[in-house]
mmCIF file of C-alpha atoms in Angstrom:
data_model
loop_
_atom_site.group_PDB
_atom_site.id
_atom_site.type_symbol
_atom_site.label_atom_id
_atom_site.label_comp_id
_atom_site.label_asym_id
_atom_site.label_seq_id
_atom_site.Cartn_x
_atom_site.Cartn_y
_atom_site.Cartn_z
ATOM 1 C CA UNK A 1 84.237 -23.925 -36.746
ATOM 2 C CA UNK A 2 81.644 -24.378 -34.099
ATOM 3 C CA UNK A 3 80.157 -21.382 -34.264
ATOM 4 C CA UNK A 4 79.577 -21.807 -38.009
ATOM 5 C CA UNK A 5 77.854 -25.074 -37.881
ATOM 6 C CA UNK A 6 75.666 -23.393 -35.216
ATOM 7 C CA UNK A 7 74.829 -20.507 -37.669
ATOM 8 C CA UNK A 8 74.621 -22.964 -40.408
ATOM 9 C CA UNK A 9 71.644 -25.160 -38.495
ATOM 10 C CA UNK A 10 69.712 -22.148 -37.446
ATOM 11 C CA UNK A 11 69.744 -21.039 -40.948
ATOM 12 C CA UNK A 12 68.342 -24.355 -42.368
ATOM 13 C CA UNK A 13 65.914 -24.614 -38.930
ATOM 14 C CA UNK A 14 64.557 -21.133 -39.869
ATOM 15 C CA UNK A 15 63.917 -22.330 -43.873
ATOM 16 C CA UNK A 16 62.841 -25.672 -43.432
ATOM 17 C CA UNK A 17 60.275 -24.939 -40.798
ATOM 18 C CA UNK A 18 59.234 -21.769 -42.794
ATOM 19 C CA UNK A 19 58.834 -23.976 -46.357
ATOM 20 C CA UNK A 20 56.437 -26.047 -43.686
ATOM 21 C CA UNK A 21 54.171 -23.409 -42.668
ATOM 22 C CA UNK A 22 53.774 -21.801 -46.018
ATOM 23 C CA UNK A 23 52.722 -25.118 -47.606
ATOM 24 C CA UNK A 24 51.004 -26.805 -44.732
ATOM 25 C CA UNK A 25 50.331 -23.979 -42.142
ATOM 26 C CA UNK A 26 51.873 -23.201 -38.480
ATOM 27 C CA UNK A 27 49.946 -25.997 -36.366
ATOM 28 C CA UNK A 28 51.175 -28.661 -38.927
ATOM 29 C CA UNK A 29 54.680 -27.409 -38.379
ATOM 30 C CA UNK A 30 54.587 -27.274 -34.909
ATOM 31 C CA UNK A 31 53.085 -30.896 -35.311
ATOM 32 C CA UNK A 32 56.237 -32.078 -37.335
ATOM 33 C CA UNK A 33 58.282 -29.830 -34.998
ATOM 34 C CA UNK A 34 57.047 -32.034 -32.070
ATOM 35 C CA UNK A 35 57.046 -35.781 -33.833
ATOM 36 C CA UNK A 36 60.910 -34.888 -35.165
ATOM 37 C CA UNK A 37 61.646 -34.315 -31.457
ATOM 38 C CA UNK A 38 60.222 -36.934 -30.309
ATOM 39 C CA UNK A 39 62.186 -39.380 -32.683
ATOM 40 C CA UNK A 40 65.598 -37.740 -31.805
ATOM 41 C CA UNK A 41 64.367 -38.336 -28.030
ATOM 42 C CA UNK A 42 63.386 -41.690 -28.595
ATOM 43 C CA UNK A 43 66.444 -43.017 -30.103
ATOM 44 C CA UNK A 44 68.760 -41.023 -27.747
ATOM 45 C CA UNK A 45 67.085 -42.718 -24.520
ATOM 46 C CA UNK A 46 65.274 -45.770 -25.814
ATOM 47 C CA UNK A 47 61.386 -46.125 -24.347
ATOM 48 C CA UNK A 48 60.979 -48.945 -22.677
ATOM 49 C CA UNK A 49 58.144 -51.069 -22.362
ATOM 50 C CA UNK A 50 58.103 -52.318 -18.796
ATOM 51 C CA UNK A 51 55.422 -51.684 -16.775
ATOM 52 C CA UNK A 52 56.491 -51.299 -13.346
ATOM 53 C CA UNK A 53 54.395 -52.439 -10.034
ATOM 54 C CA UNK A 54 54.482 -48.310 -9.582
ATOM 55 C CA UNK A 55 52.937 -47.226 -13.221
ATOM 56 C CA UNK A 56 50.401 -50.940 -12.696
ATOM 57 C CA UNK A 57 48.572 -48.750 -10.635
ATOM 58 C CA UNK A 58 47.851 -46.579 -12.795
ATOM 59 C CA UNK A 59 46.991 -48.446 -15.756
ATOM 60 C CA UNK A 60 44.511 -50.640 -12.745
ATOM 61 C CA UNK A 61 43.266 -46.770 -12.485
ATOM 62 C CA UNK A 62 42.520 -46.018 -16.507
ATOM 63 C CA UNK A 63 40.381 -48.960 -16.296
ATOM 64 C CA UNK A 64 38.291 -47.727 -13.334
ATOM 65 C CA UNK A 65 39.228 -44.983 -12.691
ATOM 66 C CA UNK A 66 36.451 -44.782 -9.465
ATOM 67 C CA UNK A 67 36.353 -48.480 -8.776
ATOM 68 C CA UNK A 68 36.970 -48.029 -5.407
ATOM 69 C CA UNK A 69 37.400 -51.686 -3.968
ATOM 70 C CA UNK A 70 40.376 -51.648 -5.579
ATOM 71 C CA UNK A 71 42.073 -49.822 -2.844
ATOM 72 C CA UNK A 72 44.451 -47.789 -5.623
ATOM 73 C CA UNK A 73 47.751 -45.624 -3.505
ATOM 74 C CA UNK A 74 46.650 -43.726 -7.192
ATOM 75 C CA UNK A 75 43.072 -42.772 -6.684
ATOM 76 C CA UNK A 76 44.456 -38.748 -5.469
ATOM 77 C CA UNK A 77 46.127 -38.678 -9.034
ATOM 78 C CA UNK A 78 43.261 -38.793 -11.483
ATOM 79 C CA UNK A 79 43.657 -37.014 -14.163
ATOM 80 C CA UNK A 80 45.729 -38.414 -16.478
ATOM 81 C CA UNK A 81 44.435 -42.147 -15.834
ATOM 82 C CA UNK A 82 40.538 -40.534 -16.195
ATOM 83 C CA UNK A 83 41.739 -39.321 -19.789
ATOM 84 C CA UNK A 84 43.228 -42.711 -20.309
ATOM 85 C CA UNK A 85 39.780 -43.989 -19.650
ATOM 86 C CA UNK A 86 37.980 -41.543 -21.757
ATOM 87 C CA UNK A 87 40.602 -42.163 -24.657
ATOM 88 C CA UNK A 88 40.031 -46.167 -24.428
ATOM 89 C CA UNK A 89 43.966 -45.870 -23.348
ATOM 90 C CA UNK A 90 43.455 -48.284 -20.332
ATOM 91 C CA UNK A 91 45.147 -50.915 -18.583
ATOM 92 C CA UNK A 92 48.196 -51.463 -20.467
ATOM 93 C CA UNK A 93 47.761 -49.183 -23.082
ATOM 94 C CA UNK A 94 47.996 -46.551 -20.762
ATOM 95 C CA UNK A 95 51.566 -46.027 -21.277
ATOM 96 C CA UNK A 96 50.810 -44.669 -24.646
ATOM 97 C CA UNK A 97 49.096 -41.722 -22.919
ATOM 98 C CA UNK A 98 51.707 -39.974 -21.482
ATOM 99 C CA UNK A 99 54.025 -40.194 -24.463
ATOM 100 C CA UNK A 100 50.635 -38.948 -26.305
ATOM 101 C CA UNK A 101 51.198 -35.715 -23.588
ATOM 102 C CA UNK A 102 55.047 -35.542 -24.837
ATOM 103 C CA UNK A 103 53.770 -34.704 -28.113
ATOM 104 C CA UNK A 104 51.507 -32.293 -26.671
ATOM 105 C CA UNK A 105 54.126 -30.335 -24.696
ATOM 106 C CA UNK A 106 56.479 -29.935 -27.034
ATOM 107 C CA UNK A 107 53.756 -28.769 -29.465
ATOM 108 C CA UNK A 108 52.906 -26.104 -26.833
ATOM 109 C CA UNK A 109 55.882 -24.719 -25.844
ATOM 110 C CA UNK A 110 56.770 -24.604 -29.834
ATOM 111 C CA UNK A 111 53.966 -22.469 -30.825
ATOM 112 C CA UNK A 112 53.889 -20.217 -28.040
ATOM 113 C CA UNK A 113 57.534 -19.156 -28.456
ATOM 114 C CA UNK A 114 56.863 -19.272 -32.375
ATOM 115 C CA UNK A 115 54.454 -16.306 -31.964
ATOM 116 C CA UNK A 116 56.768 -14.333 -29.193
ATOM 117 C CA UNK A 117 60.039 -15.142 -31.075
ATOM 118 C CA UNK A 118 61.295 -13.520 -34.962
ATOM 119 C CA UNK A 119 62.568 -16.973 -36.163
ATOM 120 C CA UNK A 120 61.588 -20.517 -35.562
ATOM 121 C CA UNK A 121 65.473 -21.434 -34.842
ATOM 122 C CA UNK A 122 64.755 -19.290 -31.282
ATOM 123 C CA UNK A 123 61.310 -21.085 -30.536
ATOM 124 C CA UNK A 124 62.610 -24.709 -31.504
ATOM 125 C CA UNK A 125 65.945 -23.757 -29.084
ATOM 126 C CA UNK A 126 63.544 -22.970 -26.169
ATOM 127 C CA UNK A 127 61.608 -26.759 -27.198
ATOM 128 C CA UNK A 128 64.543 -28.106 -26.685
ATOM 129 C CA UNK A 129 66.086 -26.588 -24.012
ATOM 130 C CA UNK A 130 63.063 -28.973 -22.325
ATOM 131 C CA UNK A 131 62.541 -31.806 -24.599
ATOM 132 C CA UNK A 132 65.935 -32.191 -24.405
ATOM 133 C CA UNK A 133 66.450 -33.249 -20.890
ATOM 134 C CA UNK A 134 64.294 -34.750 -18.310
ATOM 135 C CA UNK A 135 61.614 -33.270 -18.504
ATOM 136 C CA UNK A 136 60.745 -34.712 -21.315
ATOM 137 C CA UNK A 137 62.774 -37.725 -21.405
ATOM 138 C CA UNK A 138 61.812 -39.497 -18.305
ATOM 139 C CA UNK A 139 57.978 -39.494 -19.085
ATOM 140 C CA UNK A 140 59.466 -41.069 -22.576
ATOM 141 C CA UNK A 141 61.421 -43.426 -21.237
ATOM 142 C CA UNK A 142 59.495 -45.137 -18.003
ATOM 143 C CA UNK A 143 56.475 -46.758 -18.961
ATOM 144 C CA UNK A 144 53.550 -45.089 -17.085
ATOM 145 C CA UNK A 145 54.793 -42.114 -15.391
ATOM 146 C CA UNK A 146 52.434 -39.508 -15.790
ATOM 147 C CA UNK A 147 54.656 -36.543 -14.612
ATOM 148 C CA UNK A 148 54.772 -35.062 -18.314
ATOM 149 C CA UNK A 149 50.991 -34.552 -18.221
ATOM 150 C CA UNK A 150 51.745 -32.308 -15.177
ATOM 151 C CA UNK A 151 54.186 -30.522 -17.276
ATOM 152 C CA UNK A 152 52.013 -29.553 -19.737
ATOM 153 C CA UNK A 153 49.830 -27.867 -17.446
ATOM 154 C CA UNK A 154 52.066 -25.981 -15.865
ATOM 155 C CA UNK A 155 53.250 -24.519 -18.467
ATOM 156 C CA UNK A 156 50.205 -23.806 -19.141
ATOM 157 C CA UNK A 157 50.058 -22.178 -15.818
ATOM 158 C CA UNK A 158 53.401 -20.643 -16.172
ATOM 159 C CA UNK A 159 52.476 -18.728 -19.756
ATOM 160 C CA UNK A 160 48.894 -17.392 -18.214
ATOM 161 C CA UNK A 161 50.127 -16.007 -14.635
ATOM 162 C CA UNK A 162 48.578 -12.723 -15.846
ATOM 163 C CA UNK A 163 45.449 -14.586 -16.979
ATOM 164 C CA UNK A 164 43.671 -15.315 -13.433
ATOM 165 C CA UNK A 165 40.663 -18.118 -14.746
ATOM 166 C CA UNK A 166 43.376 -19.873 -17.203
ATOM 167 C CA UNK A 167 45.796 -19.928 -14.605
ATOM 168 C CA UNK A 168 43.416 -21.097 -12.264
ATOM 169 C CA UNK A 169 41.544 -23.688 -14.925
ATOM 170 C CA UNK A 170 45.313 -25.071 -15.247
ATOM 171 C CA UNK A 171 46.293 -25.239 -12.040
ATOM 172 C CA UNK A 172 43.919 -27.245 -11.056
ATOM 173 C CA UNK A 173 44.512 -30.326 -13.596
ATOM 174 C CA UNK A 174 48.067 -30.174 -12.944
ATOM 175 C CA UNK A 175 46.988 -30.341 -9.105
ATOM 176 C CA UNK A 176 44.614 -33.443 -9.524
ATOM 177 C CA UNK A 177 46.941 -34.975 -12.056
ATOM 178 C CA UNK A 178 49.314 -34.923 -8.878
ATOM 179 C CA UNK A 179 49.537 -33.274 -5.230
ATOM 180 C CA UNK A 180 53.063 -32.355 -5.345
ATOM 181 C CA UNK A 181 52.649 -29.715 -8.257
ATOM 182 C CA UNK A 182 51.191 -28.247 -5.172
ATOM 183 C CA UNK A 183 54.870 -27.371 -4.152
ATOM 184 C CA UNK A 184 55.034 -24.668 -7.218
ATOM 185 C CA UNK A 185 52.202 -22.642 -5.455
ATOM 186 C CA UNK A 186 54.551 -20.231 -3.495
ATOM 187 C CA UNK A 187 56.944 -19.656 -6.463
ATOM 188 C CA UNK A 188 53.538 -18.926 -8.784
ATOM 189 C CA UNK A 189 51.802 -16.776 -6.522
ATOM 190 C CA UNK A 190 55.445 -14.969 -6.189
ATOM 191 C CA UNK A 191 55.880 -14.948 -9.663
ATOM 192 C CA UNK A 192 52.727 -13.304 -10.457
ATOM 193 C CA UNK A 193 53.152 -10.606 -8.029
ATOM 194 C CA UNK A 194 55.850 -9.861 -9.958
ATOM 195 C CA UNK A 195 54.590 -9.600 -13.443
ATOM 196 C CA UNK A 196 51.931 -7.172 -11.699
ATOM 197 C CA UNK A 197 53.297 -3.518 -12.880
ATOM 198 C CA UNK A 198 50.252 -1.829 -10.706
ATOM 199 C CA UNK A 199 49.009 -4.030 -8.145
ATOM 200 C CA UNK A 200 46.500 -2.892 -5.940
ATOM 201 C CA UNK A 201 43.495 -4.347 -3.631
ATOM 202 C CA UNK A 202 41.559 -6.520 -5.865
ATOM 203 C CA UNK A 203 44.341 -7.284 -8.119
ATOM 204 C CA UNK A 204 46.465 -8.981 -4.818
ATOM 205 C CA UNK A 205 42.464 -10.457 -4.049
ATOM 206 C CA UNK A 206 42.274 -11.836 -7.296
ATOM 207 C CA UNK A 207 45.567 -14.060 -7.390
ATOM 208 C CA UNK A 208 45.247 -15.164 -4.588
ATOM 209 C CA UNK A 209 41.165 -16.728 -5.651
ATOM 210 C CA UNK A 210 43.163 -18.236 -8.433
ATOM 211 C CA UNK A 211 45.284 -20.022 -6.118
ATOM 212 C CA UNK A 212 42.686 -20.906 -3.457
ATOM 213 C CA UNK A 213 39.983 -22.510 -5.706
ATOM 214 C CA UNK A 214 41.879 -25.185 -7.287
ATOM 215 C CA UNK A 215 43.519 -25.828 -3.841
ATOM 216 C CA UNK A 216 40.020 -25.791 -2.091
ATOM 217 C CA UNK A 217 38.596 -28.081 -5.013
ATOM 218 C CA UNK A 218 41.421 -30.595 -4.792
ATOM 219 C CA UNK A 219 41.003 -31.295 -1.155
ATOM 220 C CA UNK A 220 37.289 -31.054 -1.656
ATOM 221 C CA UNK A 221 38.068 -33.971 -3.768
ATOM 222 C CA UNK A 222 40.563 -36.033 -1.607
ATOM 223 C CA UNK A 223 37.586 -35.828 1.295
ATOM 224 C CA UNK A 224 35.135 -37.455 -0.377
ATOM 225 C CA UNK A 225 37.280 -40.070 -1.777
ATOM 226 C CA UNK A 226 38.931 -40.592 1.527
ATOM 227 C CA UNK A 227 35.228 -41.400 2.206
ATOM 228 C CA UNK A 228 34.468 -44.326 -0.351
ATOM 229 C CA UNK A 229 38.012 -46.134 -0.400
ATOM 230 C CA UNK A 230 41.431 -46.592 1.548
ATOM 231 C CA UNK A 231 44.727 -44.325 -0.511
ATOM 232 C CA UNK A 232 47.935 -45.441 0.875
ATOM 233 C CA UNK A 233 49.542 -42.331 -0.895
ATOM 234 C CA UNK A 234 48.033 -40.124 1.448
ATOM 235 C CA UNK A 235 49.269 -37.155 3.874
ATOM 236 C CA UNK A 236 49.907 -39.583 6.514
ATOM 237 C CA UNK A 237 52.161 -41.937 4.168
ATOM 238 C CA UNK A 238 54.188 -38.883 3.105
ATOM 239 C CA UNK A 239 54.141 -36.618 6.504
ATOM 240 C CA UNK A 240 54.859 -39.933 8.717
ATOM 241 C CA UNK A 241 58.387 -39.735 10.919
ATOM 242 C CA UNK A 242 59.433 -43.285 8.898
ATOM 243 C CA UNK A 243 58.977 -41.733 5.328
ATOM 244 C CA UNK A 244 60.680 -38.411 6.361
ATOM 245 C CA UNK A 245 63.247 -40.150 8.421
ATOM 246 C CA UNK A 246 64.287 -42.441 5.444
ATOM 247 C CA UNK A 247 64.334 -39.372 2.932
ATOM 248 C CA UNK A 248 66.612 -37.224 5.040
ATOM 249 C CA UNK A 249 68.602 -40.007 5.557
ATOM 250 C CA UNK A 250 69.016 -41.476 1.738
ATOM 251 C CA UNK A 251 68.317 -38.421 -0.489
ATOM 252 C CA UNK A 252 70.629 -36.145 0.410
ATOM 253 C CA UNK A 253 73.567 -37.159 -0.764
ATOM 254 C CA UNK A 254 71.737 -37.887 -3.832
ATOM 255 C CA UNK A 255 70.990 -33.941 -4.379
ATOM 256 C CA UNK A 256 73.998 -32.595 -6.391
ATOM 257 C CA UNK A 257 73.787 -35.341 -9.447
ATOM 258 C CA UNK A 258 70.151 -35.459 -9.322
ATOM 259 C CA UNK A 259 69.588 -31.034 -10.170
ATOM 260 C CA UNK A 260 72.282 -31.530 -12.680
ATOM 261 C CA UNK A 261 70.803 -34.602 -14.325
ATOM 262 C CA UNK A 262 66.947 -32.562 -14.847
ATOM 263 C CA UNK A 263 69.196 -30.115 -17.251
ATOM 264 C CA UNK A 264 72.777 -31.203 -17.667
ATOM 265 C CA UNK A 265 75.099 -28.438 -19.352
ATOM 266 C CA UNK A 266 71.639 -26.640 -20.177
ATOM 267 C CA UNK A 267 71.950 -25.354 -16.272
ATOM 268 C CA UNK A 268 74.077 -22.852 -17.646
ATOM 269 C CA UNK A 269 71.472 -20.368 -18.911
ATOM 270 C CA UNK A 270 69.999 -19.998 -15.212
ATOM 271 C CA UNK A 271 73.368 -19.703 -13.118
ATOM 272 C CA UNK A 272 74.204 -17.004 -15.951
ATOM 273 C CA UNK A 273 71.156 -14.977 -15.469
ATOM 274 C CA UNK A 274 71.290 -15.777 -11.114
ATOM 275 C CA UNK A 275 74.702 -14.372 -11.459
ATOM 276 C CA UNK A 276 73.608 -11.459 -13.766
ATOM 277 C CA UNK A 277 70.415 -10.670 -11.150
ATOM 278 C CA UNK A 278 73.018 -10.606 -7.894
ATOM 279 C CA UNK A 279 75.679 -8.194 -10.261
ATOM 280 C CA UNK A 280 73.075 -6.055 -10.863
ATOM 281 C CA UNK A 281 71.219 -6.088 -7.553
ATOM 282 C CA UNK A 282 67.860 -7.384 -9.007
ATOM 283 C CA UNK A 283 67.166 -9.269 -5.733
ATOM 284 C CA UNK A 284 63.754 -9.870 -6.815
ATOM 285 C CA UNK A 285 64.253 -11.747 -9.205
ATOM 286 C CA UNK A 286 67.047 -14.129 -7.942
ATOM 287 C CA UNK A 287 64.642 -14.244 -5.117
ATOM 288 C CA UNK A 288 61.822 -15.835 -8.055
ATOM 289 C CA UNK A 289 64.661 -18.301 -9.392
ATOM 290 C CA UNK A 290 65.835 -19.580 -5.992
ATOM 291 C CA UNK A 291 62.070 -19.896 -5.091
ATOM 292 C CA UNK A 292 61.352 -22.288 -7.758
ATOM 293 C CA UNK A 293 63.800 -23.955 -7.214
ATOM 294 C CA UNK A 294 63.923 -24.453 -3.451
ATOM 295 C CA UNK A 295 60.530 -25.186 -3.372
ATOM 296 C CA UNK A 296 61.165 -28.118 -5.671
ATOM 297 C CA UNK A 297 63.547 -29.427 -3.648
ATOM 298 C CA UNK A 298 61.543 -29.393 -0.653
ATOM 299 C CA UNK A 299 59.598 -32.063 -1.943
ATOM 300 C CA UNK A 300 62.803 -34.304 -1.055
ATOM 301 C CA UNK A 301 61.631 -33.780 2.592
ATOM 302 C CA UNK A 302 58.986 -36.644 1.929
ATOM 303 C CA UNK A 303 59.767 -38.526 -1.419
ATOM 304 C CA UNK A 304 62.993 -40.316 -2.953
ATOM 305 C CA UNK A 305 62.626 -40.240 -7.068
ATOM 306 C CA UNK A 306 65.714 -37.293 -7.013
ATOM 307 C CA UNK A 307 65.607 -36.517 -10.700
ATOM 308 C CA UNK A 308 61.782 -37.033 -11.539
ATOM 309 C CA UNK A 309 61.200 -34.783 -8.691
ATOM 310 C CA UNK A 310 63.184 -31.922 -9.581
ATOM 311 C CA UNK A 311 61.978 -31.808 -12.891
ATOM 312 C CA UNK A 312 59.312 -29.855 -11.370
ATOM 313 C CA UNK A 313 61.674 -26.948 -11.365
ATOM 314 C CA UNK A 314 61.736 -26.371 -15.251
ATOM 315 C CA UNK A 315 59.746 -22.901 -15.464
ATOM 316 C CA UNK A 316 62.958 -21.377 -14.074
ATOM 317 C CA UNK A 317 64.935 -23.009 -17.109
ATOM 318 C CA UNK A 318 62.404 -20.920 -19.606
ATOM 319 C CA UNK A 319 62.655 -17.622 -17.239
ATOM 320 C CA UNK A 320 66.304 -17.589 -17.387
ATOM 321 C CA UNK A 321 66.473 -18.363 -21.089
ATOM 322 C CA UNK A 322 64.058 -15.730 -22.078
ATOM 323 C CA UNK A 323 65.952 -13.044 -20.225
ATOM 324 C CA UNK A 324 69.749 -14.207 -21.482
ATOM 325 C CA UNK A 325 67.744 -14.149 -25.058
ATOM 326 C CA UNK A 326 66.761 -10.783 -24.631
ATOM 327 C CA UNK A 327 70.233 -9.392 -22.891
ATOM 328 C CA UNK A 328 72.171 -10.788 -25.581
ATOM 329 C CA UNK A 329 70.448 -10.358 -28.845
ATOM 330 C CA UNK A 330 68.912 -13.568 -30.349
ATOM 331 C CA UNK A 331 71.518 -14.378 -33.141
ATOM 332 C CA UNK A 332 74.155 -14.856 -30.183
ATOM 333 C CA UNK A 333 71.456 -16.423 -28.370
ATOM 334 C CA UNK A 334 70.101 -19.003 -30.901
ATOM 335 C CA UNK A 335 73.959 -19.955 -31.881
ATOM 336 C CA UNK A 336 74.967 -20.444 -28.455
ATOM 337 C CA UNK A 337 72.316 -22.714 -27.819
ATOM 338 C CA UNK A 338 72.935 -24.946 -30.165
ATOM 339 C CA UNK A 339 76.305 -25.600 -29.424
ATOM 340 C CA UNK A 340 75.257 -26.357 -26.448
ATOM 341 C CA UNK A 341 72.772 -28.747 -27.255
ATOM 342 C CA UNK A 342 75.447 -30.435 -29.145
ATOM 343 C CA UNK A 343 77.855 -30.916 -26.030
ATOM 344 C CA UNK A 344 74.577 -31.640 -23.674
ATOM 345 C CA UNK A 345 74.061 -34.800 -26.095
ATOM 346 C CA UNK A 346 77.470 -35.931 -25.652
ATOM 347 C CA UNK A 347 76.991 -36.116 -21.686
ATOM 348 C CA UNK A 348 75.540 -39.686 -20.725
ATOM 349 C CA UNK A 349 71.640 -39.326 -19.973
ATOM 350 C CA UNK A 350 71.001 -40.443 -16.148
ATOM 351 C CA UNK A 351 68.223 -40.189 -14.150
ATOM 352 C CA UNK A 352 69.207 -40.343 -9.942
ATOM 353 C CA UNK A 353 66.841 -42.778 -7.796
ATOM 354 C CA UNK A 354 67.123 -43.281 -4.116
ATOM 355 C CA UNK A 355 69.760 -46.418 -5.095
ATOM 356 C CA UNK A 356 71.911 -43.651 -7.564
ATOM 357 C CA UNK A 357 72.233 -43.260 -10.926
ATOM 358 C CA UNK A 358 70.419 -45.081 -13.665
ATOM 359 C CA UNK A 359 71.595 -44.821 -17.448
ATOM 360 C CA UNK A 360 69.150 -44.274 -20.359
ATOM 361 C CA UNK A 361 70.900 -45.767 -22.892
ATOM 362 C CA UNK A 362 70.676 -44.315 -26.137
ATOM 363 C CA UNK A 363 68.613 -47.003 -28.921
ATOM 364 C CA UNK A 364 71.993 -48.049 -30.372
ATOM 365 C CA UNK A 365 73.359 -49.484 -27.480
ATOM 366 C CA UNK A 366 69.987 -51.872 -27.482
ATOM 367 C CA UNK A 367 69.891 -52.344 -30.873
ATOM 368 C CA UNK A 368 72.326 -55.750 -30.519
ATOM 369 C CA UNK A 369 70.929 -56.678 -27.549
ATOM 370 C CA UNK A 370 67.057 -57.411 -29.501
ATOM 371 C CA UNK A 371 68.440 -58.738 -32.454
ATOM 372 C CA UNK A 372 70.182 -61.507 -30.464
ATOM 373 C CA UNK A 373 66.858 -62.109 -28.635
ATOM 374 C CA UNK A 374 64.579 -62.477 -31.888
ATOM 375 C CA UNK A 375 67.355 -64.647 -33.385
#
């Protein structure tokens, strides 16, 4: 019964979104792709409109983004409030940019895997493998958070590891969007070492400029900043024996709920393929998966957001997939995956903070709540 629903869907995913790109083209599609998953997101975890005292910063930072009297613990994380400024998305419109950048990502992961993948059905799984969880959801839901505007660029990075100046280019916005995409540096460099099929001298020389320049730039940047203003989000906040202390001591526990809340039941496709890699000996490669995401997790050493922090860990979700795609054929693939994004909605959506869990209630559950209020 299942299994024919599944084929069912595909079948009308791989029509509709074909009717779309013969009338309107592939970037509209992948356009309508993107705004249809954003709805389904929206409703399923309700944005909110809150500004925290967290994302004020921010929104202080799209409106000067170098007024540096101000004293803003943001002034290291640029990027995304800079395009805010550019955009006219400042002070509290700001929150509109990073649900612009939702839009964006899904629109980019889409059309990439539309022009690897046969069928749309396999490209729109792969969206939503993503969209479909934290990654996605958490930038939709908080008010502010600019963490999806690091996902978009490293994906960016993750789809041009071969591609030295892209990857570089990339790397570097993700890096000044926020420090701690640093932490995916290791796994990256790994990662293209292993795509190389012939590495030699200058190849190894190469990766590693790719990595240094946007690493050298960044702390370029943080030096002459440190110069014109005070950043209490600096290496000494984070590094200090209180903040570490306090993380060891609170986070911990925290670990287990918070990795299975990024992903849910979608954690499936990378413990399949980790289990595959250690059956077949390809120690390489579980070597890559557990790098992303240990490295990920290290970032627990000095910060407390569990969940949002995690998140980081999503190329490993798109390596696994890709490789349980290709091992079993992508009719078994596609069908699996959506009866698994059918159970995954049917698990309550959670993020895990340093105080525990924290529902995101689906619109519905709201719904009551405003009418009473506007009554």
């Amino acid at each position: 019964m299942l299994t024919e629903l599944a084929v069912s869907l595909r079948n009308k995913i791989d029509d509709s979104i074909t009717r779309l790109e013969l009338q309107f083209g592939k970037h509209a599609a992948a356009v309508i792709v993107a705004l249809v998953i954003l709805f389904i997101s929206a409703v399923y975890i309700t944005p909110r409109m809150h500004i925290s005292d967290h994302t004020r910063n921010y929104c202080n930072l799209a409106s000067a983004p170098f007024h540096f009297e101000a004293n803003n613990p943001m002034q290291y994380r640029i990027l995304a409030p800079l395009l805010g400024y550019l955009t006219f998305l400042r002070g509290d419109n700001f929150i509109w940019l990073p649900r612009l950048f939702c839009i964006f990502f899904s629109i980019s992961v889409f059309a990439y895997y539309r022009k690897r993948f046969s069928t749309p059905a396999e490209a729109v799984l792969l969206v939503c493998l993503l969209c479909f969880s934290n990654v996605y959801f958490f930038s939709l839901h908080t008010a502010g958070y600019t963490d999806i505007v690091s996902y978009f660029f490293i994906f960016l990075c993750y789809i041009n590891l071969q591609r030295k100046i892209l990857f570089s280019l990339f790397f570097m916005l993700a890096v000044f969007n926020h420090e701690s995409n640093l932490f995916l540096a290791v796994p990256f460099f790994f990662h293209a070492l292993y795509q190389s099929k012939a590495l030699n001298f200058a190849g190894f020389f190469t990766t590693v400029l790719s990595f240094a320049i946007p690493v050298a730039l960044y702390v370029l940047f943080r030096k002459i900043i440190a110069e014109h203003t005070f950043v209490a989000y600096d290496y000494n906040f984070y590094f200090s024996k209180s903040n570490i202390s306090y993380s060891l001591k609170t986070i911990f526990t925290n670990i287990p709920l918070g990795y299975f809340y990024v992903f849910k039941l979608f954690w499936f496709f990378p413990a399949y393929y980790f289990i595959y890699t250690i059956l077949k000996k390809h120690y390489k490669t579980a070597l890559l998966m557990l790098m992303y995401l240990g490295f990920t997790l290290l970032q627990l050493v000095i910060a407390w957001d569990v969940t949002r922090l995690l998140c980081l860990c999503f190329p490993v979700m798109l390596f696994a997939a890709e490789r349980v795609k290709e091992l079993w054929g992508a009719e078994k693939f596609t069908v699996f995956g959506l009866i698994l994004i059918g159970f995954n909605f049917l698990v309550p959506q959670y993020y895990i903070w340093v105080d525990g869990p924290n529902a995101m209630m689906p619109y519905i559950f709201h719904l009551p709540f405003q009418l009473i209020k506007h009554m």
